[in-house]
Coordinates of C-alpha atoms in Angstrom, one line a residue:
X1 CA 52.1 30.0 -62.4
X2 CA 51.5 32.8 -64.8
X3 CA 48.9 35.2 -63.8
X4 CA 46.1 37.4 -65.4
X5 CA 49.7 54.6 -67.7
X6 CA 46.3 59.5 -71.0
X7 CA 48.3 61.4 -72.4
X8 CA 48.6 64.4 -74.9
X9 CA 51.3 65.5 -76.9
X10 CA 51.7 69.7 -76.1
X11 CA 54.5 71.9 -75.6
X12 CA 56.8 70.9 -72.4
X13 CA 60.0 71.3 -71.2
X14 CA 61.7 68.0 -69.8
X15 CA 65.4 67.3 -68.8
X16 CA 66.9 65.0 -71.9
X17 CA 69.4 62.1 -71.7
X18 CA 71.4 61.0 -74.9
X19 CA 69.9 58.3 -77.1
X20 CA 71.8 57.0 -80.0
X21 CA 71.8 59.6 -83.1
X22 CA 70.2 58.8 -86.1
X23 CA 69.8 61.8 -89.8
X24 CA 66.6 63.5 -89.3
X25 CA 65.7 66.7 -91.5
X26 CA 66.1 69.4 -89.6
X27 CA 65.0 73.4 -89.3
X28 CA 68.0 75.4 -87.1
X29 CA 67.8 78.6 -85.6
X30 CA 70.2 80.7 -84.0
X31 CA 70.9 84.3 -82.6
X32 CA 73.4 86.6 -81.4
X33 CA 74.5 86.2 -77.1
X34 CA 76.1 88.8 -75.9
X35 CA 78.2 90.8 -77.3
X36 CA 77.4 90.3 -80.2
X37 CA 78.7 86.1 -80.3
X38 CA 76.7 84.0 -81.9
X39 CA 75.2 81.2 -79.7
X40 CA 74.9 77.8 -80.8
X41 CA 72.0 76.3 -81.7
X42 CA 71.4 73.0 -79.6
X43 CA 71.8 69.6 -81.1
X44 CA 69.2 67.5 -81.7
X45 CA 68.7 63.6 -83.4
X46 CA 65.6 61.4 -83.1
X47 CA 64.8 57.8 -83.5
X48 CA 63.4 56.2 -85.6
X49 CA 65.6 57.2 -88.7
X50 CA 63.7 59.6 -91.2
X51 CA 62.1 57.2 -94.0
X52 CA 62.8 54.6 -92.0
X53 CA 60.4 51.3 -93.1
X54 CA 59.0 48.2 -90.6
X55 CA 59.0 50.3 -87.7
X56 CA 57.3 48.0 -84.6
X57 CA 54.1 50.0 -83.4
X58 CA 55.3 49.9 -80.1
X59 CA 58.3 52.4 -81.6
X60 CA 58.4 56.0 -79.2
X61 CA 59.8 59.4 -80.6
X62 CA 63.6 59.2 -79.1
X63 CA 65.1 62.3 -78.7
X64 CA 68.5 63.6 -77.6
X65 CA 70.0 67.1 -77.3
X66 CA 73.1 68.5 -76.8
X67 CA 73.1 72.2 -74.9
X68 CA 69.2 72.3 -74.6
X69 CA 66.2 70.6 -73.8
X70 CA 63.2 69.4 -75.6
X71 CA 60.4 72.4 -75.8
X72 CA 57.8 70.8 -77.9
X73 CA 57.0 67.6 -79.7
X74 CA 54.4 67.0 -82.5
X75 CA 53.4 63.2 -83.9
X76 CA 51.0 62.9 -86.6
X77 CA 49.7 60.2 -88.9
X78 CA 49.6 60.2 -92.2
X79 CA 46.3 61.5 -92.4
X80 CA 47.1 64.5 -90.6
X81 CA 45.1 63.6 -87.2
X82 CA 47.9 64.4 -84.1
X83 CA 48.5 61.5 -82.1
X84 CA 49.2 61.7 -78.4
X85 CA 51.9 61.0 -76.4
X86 CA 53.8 61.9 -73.1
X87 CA 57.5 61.9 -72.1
X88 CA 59.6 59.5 -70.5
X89 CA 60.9 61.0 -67.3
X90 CA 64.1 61.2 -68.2
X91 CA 63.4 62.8 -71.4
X92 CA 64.8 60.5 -73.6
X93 CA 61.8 59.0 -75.3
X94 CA 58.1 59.9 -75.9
X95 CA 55.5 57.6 -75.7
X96 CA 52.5 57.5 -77.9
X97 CA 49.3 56.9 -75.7
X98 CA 48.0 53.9 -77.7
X99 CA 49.9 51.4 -80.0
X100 CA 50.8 52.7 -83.7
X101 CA 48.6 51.0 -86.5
X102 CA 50.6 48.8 -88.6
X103 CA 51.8 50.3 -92.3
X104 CA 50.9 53.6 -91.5
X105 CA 53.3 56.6 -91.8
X106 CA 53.8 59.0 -89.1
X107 CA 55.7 62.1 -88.9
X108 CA 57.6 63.5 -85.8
X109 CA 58.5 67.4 -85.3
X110 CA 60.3 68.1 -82.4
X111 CA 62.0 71.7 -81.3
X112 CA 64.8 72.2 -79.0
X113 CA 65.9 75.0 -76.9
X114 CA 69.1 76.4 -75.3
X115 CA 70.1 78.5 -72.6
X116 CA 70.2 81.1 -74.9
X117 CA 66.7 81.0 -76.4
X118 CA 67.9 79.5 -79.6
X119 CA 65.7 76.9 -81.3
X120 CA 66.6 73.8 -83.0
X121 CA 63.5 71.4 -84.8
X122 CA 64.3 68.5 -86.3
X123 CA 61.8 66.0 -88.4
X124 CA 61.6 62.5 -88.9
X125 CA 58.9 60.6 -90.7
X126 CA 58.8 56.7 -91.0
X127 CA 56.3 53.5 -91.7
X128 CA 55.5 50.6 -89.4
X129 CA 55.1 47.1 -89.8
X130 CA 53.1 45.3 -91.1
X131 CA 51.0 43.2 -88.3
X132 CA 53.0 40.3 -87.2
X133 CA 52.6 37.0 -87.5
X134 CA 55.0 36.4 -84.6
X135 CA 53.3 34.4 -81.4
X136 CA 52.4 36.2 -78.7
X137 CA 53.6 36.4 -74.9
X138 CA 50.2 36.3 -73.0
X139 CA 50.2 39.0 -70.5
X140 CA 48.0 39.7 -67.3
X141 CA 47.5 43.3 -66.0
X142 CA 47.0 42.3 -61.8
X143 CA 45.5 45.7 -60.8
X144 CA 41.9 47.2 -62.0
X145 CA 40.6 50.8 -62.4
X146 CA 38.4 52.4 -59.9
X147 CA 39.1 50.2 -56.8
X148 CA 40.8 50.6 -53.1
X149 CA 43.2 48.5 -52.3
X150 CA 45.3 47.5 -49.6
X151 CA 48.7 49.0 -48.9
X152 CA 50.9 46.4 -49.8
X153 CA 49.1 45.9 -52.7
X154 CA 52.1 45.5 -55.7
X155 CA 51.4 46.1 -59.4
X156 CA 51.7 42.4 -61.0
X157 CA 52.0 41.6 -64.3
X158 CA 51.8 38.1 -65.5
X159 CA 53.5 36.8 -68.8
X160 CA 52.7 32.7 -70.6
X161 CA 55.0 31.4 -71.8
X162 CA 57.7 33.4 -69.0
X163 CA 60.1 36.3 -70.7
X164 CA 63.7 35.4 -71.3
X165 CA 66.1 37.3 -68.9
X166 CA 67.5 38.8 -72.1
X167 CA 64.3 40.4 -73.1
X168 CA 63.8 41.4 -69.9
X169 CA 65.1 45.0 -69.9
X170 CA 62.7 45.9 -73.1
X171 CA 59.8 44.6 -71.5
X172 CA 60.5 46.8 -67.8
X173 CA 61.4 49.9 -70.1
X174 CA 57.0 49.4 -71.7
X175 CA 55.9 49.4 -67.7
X176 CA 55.2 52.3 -66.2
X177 CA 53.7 53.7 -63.0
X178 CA 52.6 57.2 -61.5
X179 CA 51.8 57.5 -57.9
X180 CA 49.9 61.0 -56.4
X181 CA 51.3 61.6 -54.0
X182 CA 55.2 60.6 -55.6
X183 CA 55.8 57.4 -54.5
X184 CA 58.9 56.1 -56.3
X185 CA 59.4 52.6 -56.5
X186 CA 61.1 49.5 -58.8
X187 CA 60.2 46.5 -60.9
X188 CA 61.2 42.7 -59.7
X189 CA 60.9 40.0 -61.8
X190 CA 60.2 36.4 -60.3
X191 CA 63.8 34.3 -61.2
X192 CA 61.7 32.0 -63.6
X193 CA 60.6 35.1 -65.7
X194 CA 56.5 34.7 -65.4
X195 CA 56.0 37.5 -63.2
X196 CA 57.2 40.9 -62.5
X197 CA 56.4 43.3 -59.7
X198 CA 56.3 46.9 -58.9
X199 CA 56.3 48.3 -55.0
X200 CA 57.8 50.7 -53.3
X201 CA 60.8 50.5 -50.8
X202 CA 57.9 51.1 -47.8
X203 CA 54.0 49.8 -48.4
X204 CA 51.9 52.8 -50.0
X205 CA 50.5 55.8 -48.1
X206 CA 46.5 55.7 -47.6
X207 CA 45.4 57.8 -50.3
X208 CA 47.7 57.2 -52.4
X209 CA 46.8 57.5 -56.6
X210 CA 48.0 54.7 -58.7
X211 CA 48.0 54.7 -62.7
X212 CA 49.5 51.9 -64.3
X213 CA 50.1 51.0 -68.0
X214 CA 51.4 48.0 -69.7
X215 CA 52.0 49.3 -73.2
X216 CA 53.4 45.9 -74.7
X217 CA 51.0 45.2 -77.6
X218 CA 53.5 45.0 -81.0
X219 CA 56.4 45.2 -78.8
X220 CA 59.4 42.7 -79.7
X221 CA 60.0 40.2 -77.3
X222 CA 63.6 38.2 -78.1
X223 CA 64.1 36.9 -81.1
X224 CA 60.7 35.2 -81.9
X225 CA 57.7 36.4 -79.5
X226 CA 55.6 40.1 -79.2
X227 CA 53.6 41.6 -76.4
X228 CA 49.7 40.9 -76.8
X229 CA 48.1 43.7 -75.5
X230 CA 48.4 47.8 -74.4
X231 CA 46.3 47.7 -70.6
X232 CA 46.2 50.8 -68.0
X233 CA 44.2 51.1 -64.8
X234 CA 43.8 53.8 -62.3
X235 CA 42.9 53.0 -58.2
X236 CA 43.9 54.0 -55.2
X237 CA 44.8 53.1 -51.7
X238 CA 42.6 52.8 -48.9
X239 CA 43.8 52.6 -44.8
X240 CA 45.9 49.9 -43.5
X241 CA 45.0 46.6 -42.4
X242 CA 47.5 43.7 -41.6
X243 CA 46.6 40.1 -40.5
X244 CA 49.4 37.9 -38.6
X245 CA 49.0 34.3 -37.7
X246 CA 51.3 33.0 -35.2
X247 CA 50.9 28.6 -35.4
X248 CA 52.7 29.1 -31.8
X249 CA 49.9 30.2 -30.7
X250 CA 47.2 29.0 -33.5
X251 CA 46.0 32.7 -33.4
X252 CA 45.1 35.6 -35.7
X253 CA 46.0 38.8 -34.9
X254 CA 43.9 41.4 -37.3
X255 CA 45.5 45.1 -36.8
X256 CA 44.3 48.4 -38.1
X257 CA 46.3 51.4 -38.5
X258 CA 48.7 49.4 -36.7
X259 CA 46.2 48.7 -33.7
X260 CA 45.2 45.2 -32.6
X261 CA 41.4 45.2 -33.1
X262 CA 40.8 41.7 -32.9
X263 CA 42.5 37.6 -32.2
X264 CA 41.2 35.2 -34.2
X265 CA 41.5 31.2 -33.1
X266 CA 42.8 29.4 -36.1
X267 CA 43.8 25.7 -37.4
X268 CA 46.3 25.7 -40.1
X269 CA 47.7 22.9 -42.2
X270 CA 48.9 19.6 -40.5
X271 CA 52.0 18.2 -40.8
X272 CA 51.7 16.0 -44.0
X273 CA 49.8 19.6 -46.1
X274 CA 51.3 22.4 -44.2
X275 CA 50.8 26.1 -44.2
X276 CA 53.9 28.3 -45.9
X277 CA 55.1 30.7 -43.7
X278 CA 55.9 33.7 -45.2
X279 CA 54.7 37.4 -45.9
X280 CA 51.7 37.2 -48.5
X281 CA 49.2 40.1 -49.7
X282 CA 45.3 39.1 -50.2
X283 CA 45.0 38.2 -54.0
X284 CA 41.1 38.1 -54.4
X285 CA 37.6 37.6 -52.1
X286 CA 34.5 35.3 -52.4
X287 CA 31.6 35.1 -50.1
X288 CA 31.3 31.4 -52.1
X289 CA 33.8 29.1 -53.3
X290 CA 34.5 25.5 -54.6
X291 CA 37.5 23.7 -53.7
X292 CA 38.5 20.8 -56.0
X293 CA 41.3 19.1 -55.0
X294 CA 41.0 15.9 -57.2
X295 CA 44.1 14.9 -59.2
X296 CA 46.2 17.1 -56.2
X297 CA 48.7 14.6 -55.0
X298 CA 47.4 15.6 -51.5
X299 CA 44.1 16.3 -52.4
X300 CA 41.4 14.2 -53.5
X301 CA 38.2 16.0 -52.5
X302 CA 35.3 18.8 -53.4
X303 CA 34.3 20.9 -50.8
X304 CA 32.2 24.6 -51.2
X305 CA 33.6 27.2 -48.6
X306 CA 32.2 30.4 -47.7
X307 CA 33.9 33.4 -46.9
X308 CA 37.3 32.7 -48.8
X309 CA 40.5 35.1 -49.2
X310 CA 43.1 34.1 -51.2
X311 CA 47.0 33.8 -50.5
X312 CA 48.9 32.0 -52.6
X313 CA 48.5 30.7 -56.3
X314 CA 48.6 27.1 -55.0
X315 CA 45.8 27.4 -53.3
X316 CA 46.2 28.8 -49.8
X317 CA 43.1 30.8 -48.3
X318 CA 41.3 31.8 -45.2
X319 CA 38.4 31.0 -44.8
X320 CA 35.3 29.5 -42.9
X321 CA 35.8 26.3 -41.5
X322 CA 32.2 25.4 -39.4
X323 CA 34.2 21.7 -39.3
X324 CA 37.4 22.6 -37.5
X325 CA 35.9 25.2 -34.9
X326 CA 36.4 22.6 -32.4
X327 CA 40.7 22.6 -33.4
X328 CA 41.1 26.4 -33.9
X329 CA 43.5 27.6 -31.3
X330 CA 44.9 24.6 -30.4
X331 CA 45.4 21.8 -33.1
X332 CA 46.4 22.0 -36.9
X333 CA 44.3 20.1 -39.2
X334 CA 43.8 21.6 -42.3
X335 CA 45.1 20.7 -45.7
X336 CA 46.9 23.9 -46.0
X337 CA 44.2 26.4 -45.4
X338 CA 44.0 29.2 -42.3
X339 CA 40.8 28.1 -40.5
X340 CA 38.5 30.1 -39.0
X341 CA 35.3 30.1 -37.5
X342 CA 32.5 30.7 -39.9
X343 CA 31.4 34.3 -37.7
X344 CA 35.2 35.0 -37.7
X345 CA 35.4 34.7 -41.7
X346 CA 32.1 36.9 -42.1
X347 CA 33.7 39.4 -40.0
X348 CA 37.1 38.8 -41.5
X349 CA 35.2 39.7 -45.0
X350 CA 34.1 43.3 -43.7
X351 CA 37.2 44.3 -42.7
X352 CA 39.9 43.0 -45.2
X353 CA 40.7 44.1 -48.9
X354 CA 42.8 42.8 -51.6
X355 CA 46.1 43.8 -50.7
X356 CA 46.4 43.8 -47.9
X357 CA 49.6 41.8 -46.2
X358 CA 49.3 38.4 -44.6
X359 CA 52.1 37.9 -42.2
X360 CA 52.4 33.4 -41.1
X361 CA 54.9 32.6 -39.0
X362 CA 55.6 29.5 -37.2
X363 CA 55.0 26.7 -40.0
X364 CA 57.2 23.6 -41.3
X365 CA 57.5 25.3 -44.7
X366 CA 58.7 28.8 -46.6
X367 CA 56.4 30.9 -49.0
X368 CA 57.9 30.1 -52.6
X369 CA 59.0 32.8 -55.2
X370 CA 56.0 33.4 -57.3
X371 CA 53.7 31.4 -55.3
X372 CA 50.9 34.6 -55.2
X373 CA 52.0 37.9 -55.3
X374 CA 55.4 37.4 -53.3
X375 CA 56.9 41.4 -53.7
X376 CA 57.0 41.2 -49.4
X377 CA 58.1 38.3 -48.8
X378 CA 62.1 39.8 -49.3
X379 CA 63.7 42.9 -48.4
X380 CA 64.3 45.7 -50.3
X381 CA 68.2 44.9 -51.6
X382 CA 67.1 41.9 -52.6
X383 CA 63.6 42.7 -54.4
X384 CA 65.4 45.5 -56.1
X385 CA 68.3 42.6 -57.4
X386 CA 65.0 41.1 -59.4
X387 CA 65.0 44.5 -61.6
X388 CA 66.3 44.3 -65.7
X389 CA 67.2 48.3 -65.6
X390 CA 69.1 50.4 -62.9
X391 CA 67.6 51.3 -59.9
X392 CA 68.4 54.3 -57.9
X393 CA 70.7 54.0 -55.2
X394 CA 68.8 56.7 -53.4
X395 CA 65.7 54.8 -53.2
X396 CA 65.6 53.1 -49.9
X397 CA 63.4 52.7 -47.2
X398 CA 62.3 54.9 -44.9
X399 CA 64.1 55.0 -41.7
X400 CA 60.8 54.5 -39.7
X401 CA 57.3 53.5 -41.3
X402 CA 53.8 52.4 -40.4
X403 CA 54.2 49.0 -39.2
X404 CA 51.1 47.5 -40.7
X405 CA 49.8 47.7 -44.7
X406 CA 46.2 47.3 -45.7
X407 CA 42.6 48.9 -46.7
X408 CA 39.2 48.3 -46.4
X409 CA 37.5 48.3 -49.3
X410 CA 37.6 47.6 -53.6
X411 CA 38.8 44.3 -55.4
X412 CA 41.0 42.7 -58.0
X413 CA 40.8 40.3 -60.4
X414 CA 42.6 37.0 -59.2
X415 CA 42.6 33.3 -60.4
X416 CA 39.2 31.4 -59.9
X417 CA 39.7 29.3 -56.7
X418 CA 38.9 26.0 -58.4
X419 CA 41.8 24.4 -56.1
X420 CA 42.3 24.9 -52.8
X421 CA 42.9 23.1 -49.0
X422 CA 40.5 22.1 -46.0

């Protein structure tokens, strides 16, 4: 079920949390506080080790101080070319911008300030690896650059074969997301280990910025595997859109900005292929599509589609259905499918964007874990249960929000719909 953050390095001043020490050569100064007592210089210790050897290229500048903070950091190859990085947000770490090149040495200077003014800069200069030999996990990046998406949209990242829950925490701590305006979220991981997802405790504000980067490429992985691949994307958020089918009532209702603008008649799966009820998100679009069904144990048969939105990984869409118009609103005949009319799909194609949620309720079975992009389909104590780090305990939902996610327009890149239900 496996699916497919620019930085510089410049002065800053960031809040530090301890890391462990390692010997680094060092430059301290110190001055005189008032009268006339000598202040301490702050302490400082960075990883890796000075000289040390077979350093990963995924490896970041750790830093921790003691009665200061971290002024300024410098990273340069051997060559003498800086190379750029940005801080962690806690300050413990930074982050080169791109993967290290294997055996190549780089040199980190970093300086140190206290409440008194006093400086401390410390060096440390060590070699990376040689390229490794080790297999790689296969990773998917869920989210493109320079698209709109809906507001329930999560950040997904895919892994083949899945991560081992004790590898976990290293992988999270190589994800990272900034939202403009701030909205904080958390990481989830699917129980299996394939897939991991990043939302917020309420869906995103329209407007909202996203950057994402998975910096995993060269990073250790267990025992045995490494990441494949350093990918970032940029997009943003568009206005909110939310579809919920009711098989009470065999009806659609399509809302925007929480308004009902629309009911749609629809058949969904009979009893022997039925529809999973459950709180999806659009996963991809396509005015054309093939359904191939042969080999499925229910399945058996080829059919092209217009108009199709996907739901689920399995193979759950909406989309046109010219032959059921006759069922839709009363009778469920599909083979797992929400069908519409053929006008109703076009429309339904103008209005909708990836990412936006897809409420079904009603049905003889419950959405799966991991079956699409499932970050919605649990609440908030138990999505943040799914994270490898800490979460913080003051990030909760809002006491009141906007009852319906969506957007209206952009795309993503999503599995090619070569299976799928009548």
């Amino acid at each position: 079920m496996g699916f497919e953050r620019r930085l510089s390095l410049l002065a800053a001043t960031i809040a530090a949390t301890p890391l462990a020490l390692a010997a680094c050569t060092a430059d301290q100064r110190s001055g005189a506080g008032p009268a006339g007592v000598r202040a301490a210089a702050p302490e400082l210790a960075l990883t890796p080790a000075d000289q040390a050897r077979d350093v990963p290229i995924s490896a970041e500048v750790g830093t921790a101080v003691k009665g200061g903070r971290v002024t300024q950091v410098r990273l340069t190859d051997d060559k003498g070319a800086q190379v750029g990085a940005e801080p962690r947000e806690d300050g413990s770490a930074w982050v080169p911008v791109a993967p290290l090149q294997p055996r190549r040495t780089y040199t980190a200077e970093v300086t140190a300030t206290g409440d008194s003014g006093n400086t401390t800069t410390r060096r440390t200069t060590f070699t990376t690896t040689a390229a490794s030999t080790k297999p790689e996990i296969t990773s998917n990046l869920y989210f493109e650059s320079n698209q709109t998406y809906g507001t329930a949209m999560p950040v997904t990242v895919s892994f083949d074969p899945p991560v081992p829950k004790e590898a976990r925490a290293d992988v999270q701590r190589r994800l990272f997301v900034k939202t403009n305006p701030p909205q904080p979220g958390a990481w989830s991981w699917v129980s299996d280990g394939s897939q991991v997802y990043y939302r917020a405790p309420d869906f995103w504000q329209p407007g909202t910025t996203i950057s994402v980067r998975a910096a995993l490429e060269g990073l250790p992985i267990g025992k045995d595997r490494q990441g494949d691949a350093d990918r970032s994307a940029t997009s943003k958020i568009g206005r909110q859109v939310a579809l919920e089918i009711d098989n009470a009532t065999k009806q659609m209702s399509v809302l925007r900005d929480g308004k009902l603008i629309r009911k749609i008649p629809v058949s969904l799966g009979k009893p022997s292929t039925p529809t999973s009820s459950g709180k999806m998100v659009i996963m991809a679009k396509h005015q054309y599509a093939t359904f191939d069904t042969r080999g499925e144990p229910d399945g058996g048969y080829v059919v092209d589609v217009e108009d199709a939105q996907r739901l689920t990984a399995g193979g759950e869409f909406i989309h046109g259905a010219p032959w059921s118009e006759g069922d839709q609103g009363s009778t469920n005949v599909s083979h797992g499918c929400t069908n519409v009319s053929a006008a109703a799909a076009d429309w339904l194609m103008n209005v909708t964007q990836v990412g936006d949620l897809v409420t079904v309720r009603g049905t003889e079975v419950p959405l799966t874990e991991g079956n699409g992009w499932t970050a919605w389909n649990v609440g908030w104590d138990e999505f943040v249960r799914g994270s490898a780090l800490p979460v913080p305990a003051g990030l909760r939902p809002a006491p009141t929000q906007a009852p319906h996610p969506g957007a209206v327009a952009g795309g993503s890149p999503a599995p090619a719909p070569s299976v799928g239900g009548r």
